[in-house]
PDB file of C-alpha atoms in Angstrom:
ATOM      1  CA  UNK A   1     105.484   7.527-116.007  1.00  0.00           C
ATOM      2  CA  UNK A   2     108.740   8.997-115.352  1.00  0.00           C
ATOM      3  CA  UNK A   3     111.757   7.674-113.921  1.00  0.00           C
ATOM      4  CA  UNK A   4     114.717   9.586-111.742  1.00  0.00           C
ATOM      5  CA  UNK A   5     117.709   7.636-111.888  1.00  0.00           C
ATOM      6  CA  UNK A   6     121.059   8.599-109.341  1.00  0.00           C
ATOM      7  CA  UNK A   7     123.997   8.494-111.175  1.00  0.00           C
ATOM      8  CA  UNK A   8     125.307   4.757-110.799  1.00  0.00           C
ATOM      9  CA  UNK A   9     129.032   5.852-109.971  1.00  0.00           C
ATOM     10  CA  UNK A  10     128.141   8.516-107.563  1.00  0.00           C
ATOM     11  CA  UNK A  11     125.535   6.330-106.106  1.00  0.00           C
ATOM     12  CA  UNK A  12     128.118   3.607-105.272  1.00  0.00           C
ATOM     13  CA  UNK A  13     130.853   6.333-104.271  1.00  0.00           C
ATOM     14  CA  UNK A  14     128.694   8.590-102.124  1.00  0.00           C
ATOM     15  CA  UNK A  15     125.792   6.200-100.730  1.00  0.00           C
ATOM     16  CA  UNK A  16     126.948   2.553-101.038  1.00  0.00           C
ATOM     17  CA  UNK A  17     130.657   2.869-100.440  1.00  0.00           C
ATOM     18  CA  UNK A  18     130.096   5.283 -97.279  1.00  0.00           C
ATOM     19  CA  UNK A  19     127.557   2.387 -96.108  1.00  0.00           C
ATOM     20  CA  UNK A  20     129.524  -0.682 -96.884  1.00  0.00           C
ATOM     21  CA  UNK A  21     132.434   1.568 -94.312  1.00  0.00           C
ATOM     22  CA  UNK A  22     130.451   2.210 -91.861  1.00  0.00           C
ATOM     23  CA  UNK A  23     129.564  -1.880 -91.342  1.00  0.00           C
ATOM     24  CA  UNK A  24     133.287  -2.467 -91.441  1.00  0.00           C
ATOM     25  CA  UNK A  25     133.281   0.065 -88.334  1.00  0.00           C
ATOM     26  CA  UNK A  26     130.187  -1.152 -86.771  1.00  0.00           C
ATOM     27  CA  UNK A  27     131.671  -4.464 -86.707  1.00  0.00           C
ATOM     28  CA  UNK A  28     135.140  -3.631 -85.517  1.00  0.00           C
ATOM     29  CA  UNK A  29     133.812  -1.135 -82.765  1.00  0.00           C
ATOM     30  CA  UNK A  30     131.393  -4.601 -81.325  1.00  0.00           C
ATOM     31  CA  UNK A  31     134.554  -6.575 -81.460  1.00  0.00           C
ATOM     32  CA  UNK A  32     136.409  -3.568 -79.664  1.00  0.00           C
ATOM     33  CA  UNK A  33     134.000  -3.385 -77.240  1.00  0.00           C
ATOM     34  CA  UNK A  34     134.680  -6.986 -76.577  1.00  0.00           C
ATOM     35  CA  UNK A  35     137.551  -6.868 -75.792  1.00  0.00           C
ATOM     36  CA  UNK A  36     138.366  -3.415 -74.208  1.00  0.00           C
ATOM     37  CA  UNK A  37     135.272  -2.897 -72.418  1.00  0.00           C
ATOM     38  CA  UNK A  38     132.081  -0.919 -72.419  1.00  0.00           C
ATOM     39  CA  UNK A  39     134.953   2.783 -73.752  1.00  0.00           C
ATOM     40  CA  UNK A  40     132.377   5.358 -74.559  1.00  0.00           C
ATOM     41  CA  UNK A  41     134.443   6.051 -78.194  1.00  0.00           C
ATOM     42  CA  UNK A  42     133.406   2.417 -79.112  1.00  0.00           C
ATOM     43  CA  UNK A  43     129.661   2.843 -78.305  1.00  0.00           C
ATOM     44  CA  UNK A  44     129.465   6.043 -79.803  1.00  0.00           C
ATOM     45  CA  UNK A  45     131.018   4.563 -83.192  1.00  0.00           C
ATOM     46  CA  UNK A  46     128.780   1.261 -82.953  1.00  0.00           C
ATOM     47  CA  UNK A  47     125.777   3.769 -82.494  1.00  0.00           C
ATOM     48  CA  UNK A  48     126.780   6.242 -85.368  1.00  0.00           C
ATOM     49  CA  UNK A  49     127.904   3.617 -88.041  1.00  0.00           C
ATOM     50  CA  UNK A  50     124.742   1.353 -86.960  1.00  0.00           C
ATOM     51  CA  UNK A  51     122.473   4.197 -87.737  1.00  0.00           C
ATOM     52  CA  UNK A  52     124.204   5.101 -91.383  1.00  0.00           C
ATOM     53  CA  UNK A  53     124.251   1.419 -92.387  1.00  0.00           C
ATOM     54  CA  UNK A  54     120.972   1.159 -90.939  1.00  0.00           C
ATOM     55  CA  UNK A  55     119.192   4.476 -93.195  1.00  0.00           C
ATOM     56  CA  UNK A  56     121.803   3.063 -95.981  1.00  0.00           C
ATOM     57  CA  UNK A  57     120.811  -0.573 -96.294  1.00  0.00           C
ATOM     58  CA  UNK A  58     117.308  -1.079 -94.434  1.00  0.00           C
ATOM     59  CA  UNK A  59     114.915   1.745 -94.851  1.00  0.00           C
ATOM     60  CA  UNK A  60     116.489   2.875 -97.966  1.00  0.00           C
ATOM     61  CA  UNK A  61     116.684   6.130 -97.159  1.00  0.00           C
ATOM     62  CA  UNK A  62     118.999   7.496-100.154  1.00  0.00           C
ATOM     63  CA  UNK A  63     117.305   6.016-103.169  1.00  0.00           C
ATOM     64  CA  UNK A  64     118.596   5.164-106.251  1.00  0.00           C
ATOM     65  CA  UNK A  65     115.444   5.856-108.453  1.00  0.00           C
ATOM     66  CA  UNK A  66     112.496   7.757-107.862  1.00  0.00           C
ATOM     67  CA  UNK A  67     109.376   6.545-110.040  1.00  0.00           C
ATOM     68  CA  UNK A  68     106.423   9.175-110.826  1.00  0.00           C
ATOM     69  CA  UNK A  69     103.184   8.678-112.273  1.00  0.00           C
ATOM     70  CA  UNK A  70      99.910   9.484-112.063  1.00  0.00           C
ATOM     71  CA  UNK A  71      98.797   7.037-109.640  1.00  0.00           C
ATOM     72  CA  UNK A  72     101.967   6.783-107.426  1.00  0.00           C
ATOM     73  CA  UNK A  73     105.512   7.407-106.808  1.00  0.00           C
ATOM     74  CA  UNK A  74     107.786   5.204-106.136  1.00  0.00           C
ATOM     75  CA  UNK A  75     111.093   4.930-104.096  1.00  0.00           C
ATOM     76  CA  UNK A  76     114.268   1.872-105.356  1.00  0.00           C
ATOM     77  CA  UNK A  77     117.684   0.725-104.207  1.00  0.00           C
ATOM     78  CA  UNK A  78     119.191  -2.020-103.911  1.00  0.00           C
ATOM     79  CA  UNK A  79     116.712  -4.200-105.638  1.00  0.00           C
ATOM     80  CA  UNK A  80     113.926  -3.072-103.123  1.00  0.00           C
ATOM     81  CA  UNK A  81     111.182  -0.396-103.121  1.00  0.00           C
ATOM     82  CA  UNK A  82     108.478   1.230-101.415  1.00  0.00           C
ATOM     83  CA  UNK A  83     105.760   2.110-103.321  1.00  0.00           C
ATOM     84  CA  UNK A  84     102.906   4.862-102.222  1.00  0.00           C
ATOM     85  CA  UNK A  85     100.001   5.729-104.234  1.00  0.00           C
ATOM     86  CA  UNK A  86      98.728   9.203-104.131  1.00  0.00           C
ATOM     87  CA  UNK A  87      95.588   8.660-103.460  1.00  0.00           C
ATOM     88  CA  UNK A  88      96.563   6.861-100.154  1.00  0.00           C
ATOM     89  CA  UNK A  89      99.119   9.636 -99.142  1.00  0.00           C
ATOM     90  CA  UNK A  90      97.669  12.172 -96.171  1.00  0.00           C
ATOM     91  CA  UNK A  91     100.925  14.072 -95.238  1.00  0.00           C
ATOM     92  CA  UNK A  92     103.823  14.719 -98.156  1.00  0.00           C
ATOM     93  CA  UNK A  93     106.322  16.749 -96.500  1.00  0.00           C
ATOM     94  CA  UNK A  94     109.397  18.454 -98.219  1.00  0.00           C
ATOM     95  CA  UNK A  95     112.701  20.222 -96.627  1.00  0.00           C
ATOM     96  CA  UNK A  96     114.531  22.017 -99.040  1.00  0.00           C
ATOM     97  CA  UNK A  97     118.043  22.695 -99.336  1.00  0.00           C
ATOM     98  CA  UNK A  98     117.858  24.871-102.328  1.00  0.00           C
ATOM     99  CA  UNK A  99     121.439  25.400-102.810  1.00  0.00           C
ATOM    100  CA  UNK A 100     122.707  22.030-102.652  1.00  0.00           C
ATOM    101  CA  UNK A 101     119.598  20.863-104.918  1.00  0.00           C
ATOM    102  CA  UNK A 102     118.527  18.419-102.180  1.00  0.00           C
ATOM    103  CA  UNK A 103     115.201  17.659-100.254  1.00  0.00           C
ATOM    104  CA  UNK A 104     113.994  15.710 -97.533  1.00  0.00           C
ATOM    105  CA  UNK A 105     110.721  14.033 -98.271  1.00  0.00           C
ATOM    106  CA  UNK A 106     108.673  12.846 -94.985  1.00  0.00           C
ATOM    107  CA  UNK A 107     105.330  10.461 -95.925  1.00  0.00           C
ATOM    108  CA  UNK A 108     102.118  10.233 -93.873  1.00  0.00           C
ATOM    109  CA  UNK A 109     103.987   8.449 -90.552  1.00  0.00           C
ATOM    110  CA  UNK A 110     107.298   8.390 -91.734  1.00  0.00           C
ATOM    111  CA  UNK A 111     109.096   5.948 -89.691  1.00  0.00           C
ATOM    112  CA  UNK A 112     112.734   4.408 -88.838  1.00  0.00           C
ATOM    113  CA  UNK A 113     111.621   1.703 -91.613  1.00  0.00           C
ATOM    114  CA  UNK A 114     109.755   3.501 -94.276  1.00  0.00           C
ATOM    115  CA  UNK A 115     108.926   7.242 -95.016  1.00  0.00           C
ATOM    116  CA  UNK A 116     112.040   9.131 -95.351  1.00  0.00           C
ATOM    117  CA  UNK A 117     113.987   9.648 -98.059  1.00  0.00           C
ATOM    118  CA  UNK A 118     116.539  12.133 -99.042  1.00  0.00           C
ATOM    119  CA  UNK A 119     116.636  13.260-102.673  1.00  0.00           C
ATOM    120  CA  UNK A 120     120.485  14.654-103.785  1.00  0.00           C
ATOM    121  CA  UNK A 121     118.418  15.851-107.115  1.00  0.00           C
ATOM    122  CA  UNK A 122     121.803  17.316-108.275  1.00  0.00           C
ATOM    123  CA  UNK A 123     122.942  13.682-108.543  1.00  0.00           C
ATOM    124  CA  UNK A 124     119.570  12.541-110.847  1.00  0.00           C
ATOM    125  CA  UNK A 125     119.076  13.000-114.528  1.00  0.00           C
ATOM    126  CA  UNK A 126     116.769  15.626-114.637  1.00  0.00           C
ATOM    127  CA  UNK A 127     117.316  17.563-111.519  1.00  0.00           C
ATOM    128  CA  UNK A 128     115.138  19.974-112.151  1.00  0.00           C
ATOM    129  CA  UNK A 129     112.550  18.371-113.418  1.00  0.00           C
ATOM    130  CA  UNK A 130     112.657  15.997-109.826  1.00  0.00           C
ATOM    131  CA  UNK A 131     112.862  18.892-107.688  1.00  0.00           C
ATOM    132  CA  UNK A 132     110.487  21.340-109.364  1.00  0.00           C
ATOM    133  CA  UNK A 133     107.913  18.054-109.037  1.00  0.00           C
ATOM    134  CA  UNK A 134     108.218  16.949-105.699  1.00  0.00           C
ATOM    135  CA  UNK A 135     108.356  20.461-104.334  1.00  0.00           C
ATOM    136  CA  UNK A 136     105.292  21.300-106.303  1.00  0.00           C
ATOM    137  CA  UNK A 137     103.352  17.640-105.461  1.00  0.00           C
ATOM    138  CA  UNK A 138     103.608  19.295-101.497  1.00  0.00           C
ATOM    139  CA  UNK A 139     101.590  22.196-102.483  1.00  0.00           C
ATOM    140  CA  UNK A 140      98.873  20.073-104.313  1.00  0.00           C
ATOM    141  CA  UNK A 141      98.801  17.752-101.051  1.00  0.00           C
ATOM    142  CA  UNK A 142      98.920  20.304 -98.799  1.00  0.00           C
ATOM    143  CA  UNK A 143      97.491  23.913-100.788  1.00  0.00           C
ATOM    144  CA  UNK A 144      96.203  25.066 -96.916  1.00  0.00           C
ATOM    145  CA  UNK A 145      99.750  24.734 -95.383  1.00  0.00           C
ATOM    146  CA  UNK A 146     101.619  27.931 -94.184  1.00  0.00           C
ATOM    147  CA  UNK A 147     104.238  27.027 -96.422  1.00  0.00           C
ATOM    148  CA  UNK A 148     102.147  26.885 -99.373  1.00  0.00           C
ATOM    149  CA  UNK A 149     100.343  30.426 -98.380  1.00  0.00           C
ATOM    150  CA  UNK A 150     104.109  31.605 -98.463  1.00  0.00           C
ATOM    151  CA  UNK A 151     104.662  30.430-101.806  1.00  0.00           C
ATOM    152  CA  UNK A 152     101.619  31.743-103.537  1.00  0.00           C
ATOM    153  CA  UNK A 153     101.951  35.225-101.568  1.00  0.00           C
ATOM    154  CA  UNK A 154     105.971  35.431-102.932  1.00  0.00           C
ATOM    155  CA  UNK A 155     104.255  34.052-106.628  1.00  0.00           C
ATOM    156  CA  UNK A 156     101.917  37.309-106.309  1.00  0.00           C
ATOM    157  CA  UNK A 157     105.026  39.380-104.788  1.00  0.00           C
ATOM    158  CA  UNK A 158     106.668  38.323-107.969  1.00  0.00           C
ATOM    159  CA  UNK A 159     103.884  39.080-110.881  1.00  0.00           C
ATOM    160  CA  UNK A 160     103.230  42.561-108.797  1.00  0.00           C
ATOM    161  CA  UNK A 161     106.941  43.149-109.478  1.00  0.00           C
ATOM    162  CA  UNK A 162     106.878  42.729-113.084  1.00  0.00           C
ATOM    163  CA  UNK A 163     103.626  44.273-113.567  1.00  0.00           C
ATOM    164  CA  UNK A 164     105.416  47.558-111.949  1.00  0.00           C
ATOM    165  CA  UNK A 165     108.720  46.960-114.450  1.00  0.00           C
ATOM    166  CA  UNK A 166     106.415  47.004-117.217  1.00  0.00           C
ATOM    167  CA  UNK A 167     104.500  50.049-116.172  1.00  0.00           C
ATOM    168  CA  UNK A 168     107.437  51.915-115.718  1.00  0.00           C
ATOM    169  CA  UNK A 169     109.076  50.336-118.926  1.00  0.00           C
ATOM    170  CA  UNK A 170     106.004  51.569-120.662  1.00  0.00           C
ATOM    171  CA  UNK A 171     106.164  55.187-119.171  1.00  0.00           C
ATOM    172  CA  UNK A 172     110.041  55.193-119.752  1.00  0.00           C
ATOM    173  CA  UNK A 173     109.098  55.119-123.155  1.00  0.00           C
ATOM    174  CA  UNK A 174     106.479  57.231-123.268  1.00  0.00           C
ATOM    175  CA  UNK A 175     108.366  59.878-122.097  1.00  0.00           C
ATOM    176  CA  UNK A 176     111.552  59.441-124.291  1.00  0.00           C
ATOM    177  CA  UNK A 177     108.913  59.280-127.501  1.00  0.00           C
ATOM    178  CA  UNK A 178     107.630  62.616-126.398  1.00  0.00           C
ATOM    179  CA  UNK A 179     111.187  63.948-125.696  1.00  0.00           C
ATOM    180  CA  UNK A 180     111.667  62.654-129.284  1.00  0.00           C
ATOM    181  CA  UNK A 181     108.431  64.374-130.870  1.00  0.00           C
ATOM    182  CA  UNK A 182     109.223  67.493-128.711  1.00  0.00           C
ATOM    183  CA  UNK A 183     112.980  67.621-130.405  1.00  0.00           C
ATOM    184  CA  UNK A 184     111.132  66.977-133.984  1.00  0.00           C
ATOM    185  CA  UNK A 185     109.051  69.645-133.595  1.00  0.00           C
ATOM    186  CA  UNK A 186     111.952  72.604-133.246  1.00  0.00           C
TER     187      UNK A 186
END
């Protein structure tokens, strides 16, 4: 088993503090549209702040932990967690965002309550570790996908490259040892 854990001052900075705001708007834009009237700023901030306390606080959408074994992996915050076993997982999507070190993870029917989860691996011990795994787990799940031919055609793109640096390498040398035994030899 292996465990992923967000660092607990970012985590509280970057995910909890940001969702704790947005209630504090949420509940001042209701009470503004109270009392001003159905203004279109007010629904739009009720709507927008609802949503990020909503993928904050309810589906758990930014975890704080990601749990790994052989039989499952597991998502936590808050004192919650959802829980899939592999065996009972049929579609394991992954977004990357390479340079930020951050994926989206979609599971079988990902819904508004459960499914999707963003992973700011830069954030977890272990980033690489985390990222290299759940990238890789998507290939295992899905080996037929287009994104997974991809992969294993730029894998053989890269071994054909270093196969041809090493033949040339190899001939570089060749030829300097013979330049070497042809300078020897006047």
């Amino acid at each position: 088993m292996r465990t992923y854990e967000y660092d607990p001052a970012i985590y509280a900075r970057k995910i909890t503090l940001i969702g704790g705001f947005c209630a504090l708007i949420f509940l001042y834009s209701i009470y503004s549209l109270i009392v001003s009237g159905g203004n279109v700023i007010w629904i739009a901030a009720a709507i927008i702040s609802a949503y990020t306390v909503w993928e904050t606080f309810i589906s758990l959408s930014n975890p704080s932990k990601v749990i790994v074994d052989a039989d499952s992996i597991t998502f936590c915050a808050y004192g919650r967690e959802h829980r899939y076993l592999w065996s009972d997982i049929n579609r394991f999507r992954v977004k990357e965002f390479v340079g930020a070190r951050k994926l989206f993870v979609r599971i079988n029917e990902a819904s508004i309550l459960k499914g999707r989860y963003w992973l700011h691996c830069y954030y977890f011990n272990d980033t690489d570790l985390l990222y290299k795994y759940i990238v890789d787990k998507e290939y295992l799940i899905h080996p037929d996908s287009l994104k997974a031919r991809a992969r294993e055609s730029g894998e053989k793109d890269l071994a054909e490259r270093a196969e041809k640096k090493k033949r040339q390498a190899e001939e570089a040398k060749k030829r300097r040892d013979a330049k070497r035994a042809g300078k020897k030899a006047r």
